[in-house]
XYZ file of C-alpha atoms in Angstrom:
574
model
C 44.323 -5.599 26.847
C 44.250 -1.797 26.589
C 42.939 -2.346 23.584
C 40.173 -3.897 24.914
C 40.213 -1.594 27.787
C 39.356 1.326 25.553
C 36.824 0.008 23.933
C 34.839 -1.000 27.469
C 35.225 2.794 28.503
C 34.273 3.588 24.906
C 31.437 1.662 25.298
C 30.284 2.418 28.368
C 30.329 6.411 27.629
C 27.898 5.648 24.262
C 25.878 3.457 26.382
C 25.780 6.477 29.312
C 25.574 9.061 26.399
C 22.404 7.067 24.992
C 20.217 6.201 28.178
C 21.011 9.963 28.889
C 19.100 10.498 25.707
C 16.125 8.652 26.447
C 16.665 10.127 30.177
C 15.458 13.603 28.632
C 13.297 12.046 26.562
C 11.311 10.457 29.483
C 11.117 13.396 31.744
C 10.337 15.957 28.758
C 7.825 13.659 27.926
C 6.242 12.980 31.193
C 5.436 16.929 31.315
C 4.176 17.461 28.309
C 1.894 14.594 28.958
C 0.789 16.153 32.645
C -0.222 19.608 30.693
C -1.844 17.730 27.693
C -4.004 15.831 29.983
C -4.831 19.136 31.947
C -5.778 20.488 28.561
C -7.553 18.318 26.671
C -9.827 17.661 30.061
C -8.871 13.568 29.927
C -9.584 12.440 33.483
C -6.885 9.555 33.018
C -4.655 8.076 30.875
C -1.438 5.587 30.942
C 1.248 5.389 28.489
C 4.006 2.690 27.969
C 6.978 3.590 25.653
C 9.591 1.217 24.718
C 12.469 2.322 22.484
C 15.386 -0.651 21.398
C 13.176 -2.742 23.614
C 13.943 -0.828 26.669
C 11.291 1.124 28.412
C 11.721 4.414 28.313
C 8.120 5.168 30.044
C 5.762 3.198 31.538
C 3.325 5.551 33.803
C -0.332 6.390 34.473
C -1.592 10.239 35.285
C -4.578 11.577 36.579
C -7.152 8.982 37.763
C -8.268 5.650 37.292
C -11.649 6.256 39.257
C -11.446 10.114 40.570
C -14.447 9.854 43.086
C -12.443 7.441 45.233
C -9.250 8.717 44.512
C -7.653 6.495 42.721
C -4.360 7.578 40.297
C -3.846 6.233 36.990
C -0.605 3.886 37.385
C 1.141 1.375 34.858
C -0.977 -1.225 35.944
C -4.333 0.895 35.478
C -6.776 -1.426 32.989
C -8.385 0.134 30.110
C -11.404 -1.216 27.269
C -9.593 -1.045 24.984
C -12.488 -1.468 22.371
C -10.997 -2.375 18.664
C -7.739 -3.198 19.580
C -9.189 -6.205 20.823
C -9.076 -7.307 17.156
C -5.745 -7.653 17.192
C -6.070 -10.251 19.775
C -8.293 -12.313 17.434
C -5.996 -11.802 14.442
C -3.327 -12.718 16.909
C -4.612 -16.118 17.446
C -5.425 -16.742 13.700
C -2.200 -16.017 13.064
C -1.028 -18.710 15.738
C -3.049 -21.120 14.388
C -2.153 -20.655 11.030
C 1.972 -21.037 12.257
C 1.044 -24.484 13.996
C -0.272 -25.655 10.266
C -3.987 -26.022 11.636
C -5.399 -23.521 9.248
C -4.296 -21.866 5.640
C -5.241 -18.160 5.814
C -5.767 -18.429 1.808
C -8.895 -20.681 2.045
C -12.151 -20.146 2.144
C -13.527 -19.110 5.172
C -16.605 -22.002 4.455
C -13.608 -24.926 4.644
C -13.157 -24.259 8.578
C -16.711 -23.199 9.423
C -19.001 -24.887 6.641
C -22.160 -23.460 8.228
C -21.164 -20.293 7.366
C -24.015 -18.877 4.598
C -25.001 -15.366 3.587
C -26.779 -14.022 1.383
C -25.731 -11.945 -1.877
C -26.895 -9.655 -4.675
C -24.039 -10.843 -7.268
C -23.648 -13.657 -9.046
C -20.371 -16.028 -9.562
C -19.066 -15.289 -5.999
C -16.414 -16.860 -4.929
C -15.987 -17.519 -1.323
C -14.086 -15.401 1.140
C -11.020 -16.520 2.725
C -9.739 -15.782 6.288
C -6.822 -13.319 4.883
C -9.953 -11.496 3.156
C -11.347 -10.995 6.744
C -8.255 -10.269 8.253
C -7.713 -7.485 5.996
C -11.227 -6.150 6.086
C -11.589 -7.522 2.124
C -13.953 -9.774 2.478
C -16.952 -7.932 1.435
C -18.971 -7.677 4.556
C -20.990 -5.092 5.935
C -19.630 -3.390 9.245
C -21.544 -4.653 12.060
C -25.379 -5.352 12.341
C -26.614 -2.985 14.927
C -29.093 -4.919 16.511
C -27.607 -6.949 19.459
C -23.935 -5.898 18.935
C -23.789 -4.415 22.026
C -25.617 -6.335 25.031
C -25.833 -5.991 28.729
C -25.563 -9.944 29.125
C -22.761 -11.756 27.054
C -23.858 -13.925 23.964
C -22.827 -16.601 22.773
C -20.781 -16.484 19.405
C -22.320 -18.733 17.213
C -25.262 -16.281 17.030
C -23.317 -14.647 14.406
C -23.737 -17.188 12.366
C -27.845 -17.090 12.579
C -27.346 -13.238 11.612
C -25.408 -14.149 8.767
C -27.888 -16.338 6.997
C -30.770 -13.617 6.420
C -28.198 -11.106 5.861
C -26.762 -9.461 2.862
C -23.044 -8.905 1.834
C -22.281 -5.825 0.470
C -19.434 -6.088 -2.583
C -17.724 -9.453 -3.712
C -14.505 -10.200 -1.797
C -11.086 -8.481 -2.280
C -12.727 -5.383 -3.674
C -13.493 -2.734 -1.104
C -11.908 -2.279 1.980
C -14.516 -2.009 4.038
C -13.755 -2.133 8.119
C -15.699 -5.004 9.806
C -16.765 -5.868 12.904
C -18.883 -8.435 11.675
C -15.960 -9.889 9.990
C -13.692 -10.173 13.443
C -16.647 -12.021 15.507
C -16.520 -14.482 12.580
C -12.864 -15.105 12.714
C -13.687 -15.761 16.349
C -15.837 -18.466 15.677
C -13.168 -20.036 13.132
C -10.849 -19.598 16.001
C -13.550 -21.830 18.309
C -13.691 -24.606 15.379
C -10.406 -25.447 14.862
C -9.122 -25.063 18.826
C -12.061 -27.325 20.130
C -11.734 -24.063 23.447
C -14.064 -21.184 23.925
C -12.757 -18.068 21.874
C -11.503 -16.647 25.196
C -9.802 -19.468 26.338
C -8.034 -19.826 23.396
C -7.014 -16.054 23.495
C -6.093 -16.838 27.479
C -4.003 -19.450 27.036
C -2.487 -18.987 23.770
C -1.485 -15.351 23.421
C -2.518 -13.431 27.249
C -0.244 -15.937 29.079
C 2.673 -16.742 26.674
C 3.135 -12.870 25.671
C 2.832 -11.642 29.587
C -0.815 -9.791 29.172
C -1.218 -10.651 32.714
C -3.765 -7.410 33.208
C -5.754 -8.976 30.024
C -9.075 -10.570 30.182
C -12.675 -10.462 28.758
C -13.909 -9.897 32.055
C -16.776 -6.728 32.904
C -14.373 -3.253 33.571
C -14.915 -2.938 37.307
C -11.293 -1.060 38.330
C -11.279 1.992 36.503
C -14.306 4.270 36.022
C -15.220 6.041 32.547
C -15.723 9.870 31.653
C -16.820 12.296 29.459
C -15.917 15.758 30.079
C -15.009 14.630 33.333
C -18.189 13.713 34.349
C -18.382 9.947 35.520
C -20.786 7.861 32.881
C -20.990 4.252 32.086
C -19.786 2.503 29.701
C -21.624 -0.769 27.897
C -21.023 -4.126 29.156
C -20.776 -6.363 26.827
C -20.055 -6.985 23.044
C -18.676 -10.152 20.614
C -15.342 -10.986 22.158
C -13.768 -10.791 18.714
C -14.280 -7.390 17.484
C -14.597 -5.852 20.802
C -14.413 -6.971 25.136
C -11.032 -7.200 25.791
C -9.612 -4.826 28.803
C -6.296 -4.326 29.455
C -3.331 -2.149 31.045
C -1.237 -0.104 28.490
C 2.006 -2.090 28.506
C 0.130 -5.587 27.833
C -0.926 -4.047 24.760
C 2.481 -2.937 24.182
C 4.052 -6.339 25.099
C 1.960 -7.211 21.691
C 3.025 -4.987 19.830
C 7.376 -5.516 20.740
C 6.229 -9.175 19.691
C 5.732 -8.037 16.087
C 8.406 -5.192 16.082
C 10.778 -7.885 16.579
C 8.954 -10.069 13.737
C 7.843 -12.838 16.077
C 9.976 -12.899 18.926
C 8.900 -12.597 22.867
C 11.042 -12.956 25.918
C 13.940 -14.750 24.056
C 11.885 -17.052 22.361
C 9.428 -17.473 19.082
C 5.880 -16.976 19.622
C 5.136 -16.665 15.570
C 7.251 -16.941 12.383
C 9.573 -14.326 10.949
C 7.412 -14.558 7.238
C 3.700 -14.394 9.071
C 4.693 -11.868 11.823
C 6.012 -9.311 8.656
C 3.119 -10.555 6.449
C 0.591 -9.141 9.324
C 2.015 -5.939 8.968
C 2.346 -5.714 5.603
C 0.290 -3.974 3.182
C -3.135 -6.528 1.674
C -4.861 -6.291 -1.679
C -2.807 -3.508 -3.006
C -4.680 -3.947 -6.576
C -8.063 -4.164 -5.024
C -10.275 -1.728 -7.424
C -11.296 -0.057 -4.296
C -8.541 0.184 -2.216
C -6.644 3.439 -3.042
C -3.828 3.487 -1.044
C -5.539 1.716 2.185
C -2.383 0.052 3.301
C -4.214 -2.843 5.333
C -2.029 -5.223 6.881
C -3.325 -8.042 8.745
C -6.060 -6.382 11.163
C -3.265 -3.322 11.032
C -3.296 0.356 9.698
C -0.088 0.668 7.559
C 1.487 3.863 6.453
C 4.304 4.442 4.570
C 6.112 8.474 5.007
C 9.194 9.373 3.609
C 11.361 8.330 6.718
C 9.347 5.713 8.641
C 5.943 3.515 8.040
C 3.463 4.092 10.861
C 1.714 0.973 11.993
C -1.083 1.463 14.074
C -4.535 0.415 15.802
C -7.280 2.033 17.492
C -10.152 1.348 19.619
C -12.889 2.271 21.044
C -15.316 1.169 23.859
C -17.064 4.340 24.777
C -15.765 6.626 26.539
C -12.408 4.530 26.523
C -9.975 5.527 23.667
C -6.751 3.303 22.738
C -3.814 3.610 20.860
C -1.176 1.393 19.711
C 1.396 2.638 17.372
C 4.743 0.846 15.915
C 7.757 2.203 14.308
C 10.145 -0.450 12.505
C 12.829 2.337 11.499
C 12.582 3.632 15.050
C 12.808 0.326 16.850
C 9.514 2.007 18.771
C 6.563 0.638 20.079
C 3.981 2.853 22.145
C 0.542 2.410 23.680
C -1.514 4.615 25.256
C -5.420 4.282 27.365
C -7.662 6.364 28.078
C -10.772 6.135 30.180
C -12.078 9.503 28.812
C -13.924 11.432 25.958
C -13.712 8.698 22.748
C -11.421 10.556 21.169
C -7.688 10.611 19.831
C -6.699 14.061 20.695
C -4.303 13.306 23.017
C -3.322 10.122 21.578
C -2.272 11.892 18.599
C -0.365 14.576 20.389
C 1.745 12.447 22.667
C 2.748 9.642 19.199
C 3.663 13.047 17.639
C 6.308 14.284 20.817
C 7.790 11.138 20.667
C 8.089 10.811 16.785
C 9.419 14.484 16.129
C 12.002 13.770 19.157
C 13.009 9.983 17.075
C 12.750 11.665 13.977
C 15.970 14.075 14.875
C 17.867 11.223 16.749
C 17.355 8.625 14.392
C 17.270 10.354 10.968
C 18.979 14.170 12.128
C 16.354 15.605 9.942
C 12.604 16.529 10.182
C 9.950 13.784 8.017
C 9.514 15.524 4.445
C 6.197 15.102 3.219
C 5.955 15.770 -0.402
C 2.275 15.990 -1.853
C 2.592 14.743 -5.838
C 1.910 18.061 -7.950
C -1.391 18.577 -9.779
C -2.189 21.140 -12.498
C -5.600 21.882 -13.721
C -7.216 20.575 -16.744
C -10.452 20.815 -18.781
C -13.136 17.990 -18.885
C -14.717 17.020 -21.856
C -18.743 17.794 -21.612
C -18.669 14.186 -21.486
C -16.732 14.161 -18.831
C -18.755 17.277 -17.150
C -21.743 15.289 -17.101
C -20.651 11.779 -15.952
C -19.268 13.506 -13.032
C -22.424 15.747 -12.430
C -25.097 13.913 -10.376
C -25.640 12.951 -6.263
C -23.494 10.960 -4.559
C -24.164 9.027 -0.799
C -21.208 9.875 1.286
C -20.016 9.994 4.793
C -20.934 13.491 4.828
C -24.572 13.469 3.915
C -26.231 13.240 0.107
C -23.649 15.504 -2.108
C -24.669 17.201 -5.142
C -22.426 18.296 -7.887
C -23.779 20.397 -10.782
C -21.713 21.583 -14.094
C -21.026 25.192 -14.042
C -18.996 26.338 -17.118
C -15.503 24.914 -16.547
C -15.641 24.512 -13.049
C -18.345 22.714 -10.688
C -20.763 23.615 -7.538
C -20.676 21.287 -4.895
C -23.653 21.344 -2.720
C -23.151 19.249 0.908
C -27.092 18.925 2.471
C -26.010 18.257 5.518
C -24.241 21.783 6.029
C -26.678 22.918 3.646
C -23.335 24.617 2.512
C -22.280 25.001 -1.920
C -18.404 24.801 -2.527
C -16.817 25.631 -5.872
C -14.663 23.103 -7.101
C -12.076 23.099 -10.388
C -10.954 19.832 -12.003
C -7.038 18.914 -11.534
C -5.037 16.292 -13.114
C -4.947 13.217 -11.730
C -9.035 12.978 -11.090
C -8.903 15.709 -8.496
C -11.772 18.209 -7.363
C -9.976 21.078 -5.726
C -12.639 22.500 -3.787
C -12.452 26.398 -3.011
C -15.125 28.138 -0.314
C -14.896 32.069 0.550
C -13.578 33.747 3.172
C -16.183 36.253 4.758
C -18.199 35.529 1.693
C -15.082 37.577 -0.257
C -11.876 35.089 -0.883
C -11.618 32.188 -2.069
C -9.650 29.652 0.333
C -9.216 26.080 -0.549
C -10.694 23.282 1.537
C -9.953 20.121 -0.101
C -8.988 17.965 -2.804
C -11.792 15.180 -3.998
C -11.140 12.673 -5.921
C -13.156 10.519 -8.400
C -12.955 7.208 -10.191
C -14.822 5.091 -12.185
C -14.232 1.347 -10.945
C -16.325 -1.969 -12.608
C -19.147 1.313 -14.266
C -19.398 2.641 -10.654
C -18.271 6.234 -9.745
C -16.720 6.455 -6.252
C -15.019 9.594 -4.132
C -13.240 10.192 -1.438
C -10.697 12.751 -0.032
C -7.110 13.131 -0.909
C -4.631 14.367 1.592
C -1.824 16.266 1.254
C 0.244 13.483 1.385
C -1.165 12.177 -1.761
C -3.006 9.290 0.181
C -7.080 8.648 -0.397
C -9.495 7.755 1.934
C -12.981 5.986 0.115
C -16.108 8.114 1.175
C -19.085 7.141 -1.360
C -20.527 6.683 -4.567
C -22.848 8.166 -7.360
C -26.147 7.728 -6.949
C -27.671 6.054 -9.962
C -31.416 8.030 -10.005
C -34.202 4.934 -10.663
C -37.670 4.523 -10.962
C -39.003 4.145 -7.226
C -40.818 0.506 -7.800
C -44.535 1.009 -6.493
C -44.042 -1.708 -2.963
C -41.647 1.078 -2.280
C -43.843 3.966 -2.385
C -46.383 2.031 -0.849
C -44.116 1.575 2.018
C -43.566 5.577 2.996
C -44.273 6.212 6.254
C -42.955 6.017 9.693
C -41.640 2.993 11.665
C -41.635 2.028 15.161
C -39.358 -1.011 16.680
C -41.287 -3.930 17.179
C -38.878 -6.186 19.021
C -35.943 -5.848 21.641
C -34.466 -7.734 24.033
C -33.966 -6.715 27.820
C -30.459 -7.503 27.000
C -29.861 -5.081 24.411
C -28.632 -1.580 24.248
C -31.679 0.054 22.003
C -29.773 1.983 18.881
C -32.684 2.820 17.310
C -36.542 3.299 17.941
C -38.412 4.926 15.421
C -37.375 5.419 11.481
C -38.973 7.359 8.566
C -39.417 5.822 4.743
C -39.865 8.679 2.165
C -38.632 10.429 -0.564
C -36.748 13.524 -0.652
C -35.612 16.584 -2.286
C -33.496 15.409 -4.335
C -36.461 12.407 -5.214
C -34.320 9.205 -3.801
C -35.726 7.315 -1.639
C -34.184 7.992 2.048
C -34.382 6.396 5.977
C -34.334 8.858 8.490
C -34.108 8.576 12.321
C -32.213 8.704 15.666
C -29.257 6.432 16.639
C -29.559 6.404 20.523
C -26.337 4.400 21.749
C -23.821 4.751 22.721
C -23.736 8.426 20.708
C -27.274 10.202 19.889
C -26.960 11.229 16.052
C -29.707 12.368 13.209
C -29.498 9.201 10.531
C -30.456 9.713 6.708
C -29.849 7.270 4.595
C -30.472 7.070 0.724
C -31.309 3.911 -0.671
C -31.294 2.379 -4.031
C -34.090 -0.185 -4.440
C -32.917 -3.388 -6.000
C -36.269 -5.133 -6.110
C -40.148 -4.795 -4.802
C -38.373 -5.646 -1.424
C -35.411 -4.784 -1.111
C -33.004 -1.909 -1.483
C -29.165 -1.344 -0.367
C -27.264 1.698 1.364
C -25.171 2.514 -1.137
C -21.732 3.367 -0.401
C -18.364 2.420 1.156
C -17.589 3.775 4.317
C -16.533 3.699 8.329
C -20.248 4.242 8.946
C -22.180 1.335 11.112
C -24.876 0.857 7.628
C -23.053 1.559 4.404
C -23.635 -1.271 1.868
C -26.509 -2.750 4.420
C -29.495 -3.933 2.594
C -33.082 -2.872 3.381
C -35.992 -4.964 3.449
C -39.674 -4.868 2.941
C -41.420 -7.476 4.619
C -45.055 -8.055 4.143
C -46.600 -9.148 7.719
C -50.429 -9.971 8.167
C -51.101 -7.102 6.092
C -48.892 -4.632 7.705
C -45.587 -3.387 6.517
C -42.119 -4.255 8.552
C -38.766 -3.165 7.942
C -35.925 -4.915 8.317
C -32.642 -2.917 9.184
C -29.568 -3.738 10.345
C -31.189 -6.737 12.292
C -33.929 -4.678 13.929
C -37.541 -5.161 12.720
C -39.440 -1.848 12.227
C -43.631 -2.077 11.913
C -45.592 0.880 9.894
C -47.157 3.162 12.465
C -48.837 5.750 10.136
């Protein structure tokens, strides 16, 4: 018995000694969260923390509409944009644990109406873990109609589809897709027999305690920019997008695959599918370099922990939901301000650097692998030499002795870079127009006779950001076609993207689009193209951006020339 006793007090001091911790933890973190927010001018936010599946913070600051006065609170309900993809994957993934689907099937055996078109030959079908993972060769979204003031119903999707283009074969490229998501949505509305957000209501909302969730218009909480009140669009597929939601429903999801399936004392999916959703997909994809997709998930792998995240946005609302296996950790943070991650990031990294000396006693060591230069073969010079379609613009890179001038046209900017083992650019720029600092590290590959590049971080991961341009003959329908574009059609329902567009061929002689995205951000567009036929020509590249890999067409139309782009229909105006 005094045995026993002892080991009750014993007990009970480690239990006082470790909700002391988190004690600290909370308050420490609860300021620096009040003079972030003051900083980074975010009108409100609300952040739910749960550490060993107790929470350790669950609390809303600033304001949830500041013209009436309203605080931010734990029950405050965000867009929370992308995220919402989760939700769909979510109820895949529940399907596919109840036996009524087989995520490594074609995509066609569930929804056999599915068509679209493509410019390869021998394609085999996509399967649902191909769109789960983003793999599945689809383009990211098609601009016209994807956000609408009036909901839609979801089997349009599949009428874009059928005069649409993919953009690679599946399990090559990772290549994000929102396009993808809506049509998991509609597999979700096949197999269930229920509207998409039924299913999602009754099958992972209610039996995961989302009680805040719905796919319901944001009417509670205003949205900001700058802290100026502005609105936010009303309506897009309920797949990729349209889900709102406080920041501890999100987090409820999240505990439910920290704890590899379990909820409220009781299985909601598998042990194997819950840890196959956040495991790393396609690892050997030619393309993937280091991607780390799990299951709808962004998965990286440091030293001491893996990082497993999602973000979204529904502009102005920014969300983030992060988990932390080694750290037992789940945390989720909304925004209704400024579409951007600034103090997303900053609040993930106070609580990781505190968990980082509690859990481990030491600071995360990240170790970049070591590179020493080399010399290139003039073969080598020259197959590297050439202009490449990335997310920063049309990039030119000419030979100059050993080393190589790297010329960005949309900075109108020329960087020096020096090859480096391991296909690395190292590229320098001076100081003051005096030293030499360096920037970043490039790298390039050669995958299937295609040359891609992206950056490398210091970590040693790579991020795709384009490909070589291979200079053709501009076919004659195409030089015909030069000229400027007007819209010809939109719907009343429709957020208008894009009005007017310019064909024509520039400085560097490729054939480019030029114009004005409108909504929801206003942005110059140029896009080089790389005709394919008399009619049509593709975006090349592989990339975040809303038209990489999109194909253009030319479409003759009672003697008049129409573009279509990205589901929009442009007629010649000059």
């Amino acid at each position: 018995m005094r045995k026993l006793f002892l080991l009750i007090l014993l007990y009970a001091s480690l239990s006082i000694s470790f909700g002391q911790e988190y004690t600290d933890l909370e308050a420490s973190l609860d300021n620096f969260i009040v003079k972030k927010r003051e900083k980074f001018g975010v009108t409100g936010l609300s952040v739910a923390l749960l550490i060993d599946n107790e929470v350790v913070l669950s609390n809303g600051y600033g304001f949830a509409n500041k013209e009436n006065q309203v605080l931010a609170d734990e029950n405050t309900i965000y867009a929370i944009g992308s995220i919402s993809k989760l939700l769909t994957s979510t109820s895949i993934l529940k399907l596919y644990d109840e036996g009524k689907i087989d995520i490594d099937r074609p995509y066609t055996d569930y929804v056999p109406e599915f068509t679209m078109k493509q410019h390869f030959e021998g394609v085999q079908p996509f399967t649902v873990r191909h769109l789960l993972a983003h793999f599945a060769g689809l383009p990211r979204l098609n601009a016209k109609g994807f956000l609408t003031k009036e909901e839609k119903p979801l089997s349009r999707i599949l009428e874009i589809s059928k005069a649409s283009y993919l953009i690679s074969r599946p399990g090559i490229v990772n290549q994000y897709s929102d396009w993808g998501t809506e049509l998991l949505a509609v597999l979700v509305e096949k197999v269930s027999k229920q509207s998409f957000q039924e299913y999602v209501r009754d099958n992972v909302f209610s039996p995961l305690k989302m009680t805040g969730s719905s796919y319901e218009r944001i009417t509670s909480t205003q949205s900001y920019q700058n802290g100026k009140p502005i609105p936010t669009y009303e309506y897009s597929y309920p797949g990729a997008d349209g889900v709102i939601a406080t920041a501890k429903d999100i987090a409820n999801l999240g505990q439910m695959y920290l704890n590899k399936g379990q909820f409220n004392h009781g299985t909601y999916l598998s042990m194997a599918i819950s840890t196959d959703a956040l495991t790393p997909q396609f690892l050997n994809a030619p393309l993937n370099f280091g991607k780390n997709n799990g299951l709808m998930w962004d998965v990286n792998q440091f030293s001491q922990y893996t990082r497993i995240s999602k973000g979204g946005i529904h502009e102005p609302f920014y969300s983030m939901l992060y988990i932390i296996p080694e750290f037992n950790m789940t945390l989720a943070i909304c925004s209704n301000s400024n579409s951007n991650a600034v103090i997303h990031r900053a609040i993930y990294g106070k609580v990781v650097d505190y968990l980082k000396k509690v859990k481990t006693g030491e600071p995360t060591n990240i170790s970049s692998p070591k590179l020493k230069p080399v010399t290139l073969s003039d073969d080598e010079m020259k197959r590297l030499t050439g202009l490449y379609s990335t997310d920063e613009g049309i990039v030119k890179i000419e030979q100059k002795g050993q080393r190589l001038r790297v010329y960005f046209d949309k900075l109108d900017k020329t960087l020096v870079a020096k090859p480096y083992s391991n296909n690395i650019l190292r590229l320098k720029a001076k100081l003051l127009g005096i030293i030499p600092i360096h920037v970043m590290d490039v790298f390039m590959e050669e995958v299937n006779g295609e040359i891609v590049v992206g950056e490398r971080y210091a970590s040693g991961r790579r991020s795709l950001g384009g490909v070589k341009i291979e200079k053709k003959a501009i076919p004659a329908s195409w030089q015909d076609a030069l000229g400027r574009y007007r819209i010809s059609q939109i719907d009343e329902s429709e957020y208008q993207n894009l009005h007017e567009v310019e064909l024509k061929i520039n400085k560097f002689g490729i054939l480019e689009i030029s114009g004005q995205v409108l909504y929801p951000n206003k942005f110059s567009l140029r896009l080089p193209l790389s005709p394919v036929s008399n009619k049509l020509a593709i975006v090349p590249g592989y990339s975040f951006d809303f038209f990489a890999g999109e194909t253009i067409q030319i479409v003759n139309n009672d003697g008049k020339k129409d573009l279509i782009m990205s589901g929009y229909t442009f007629t010649k105006v000059n």
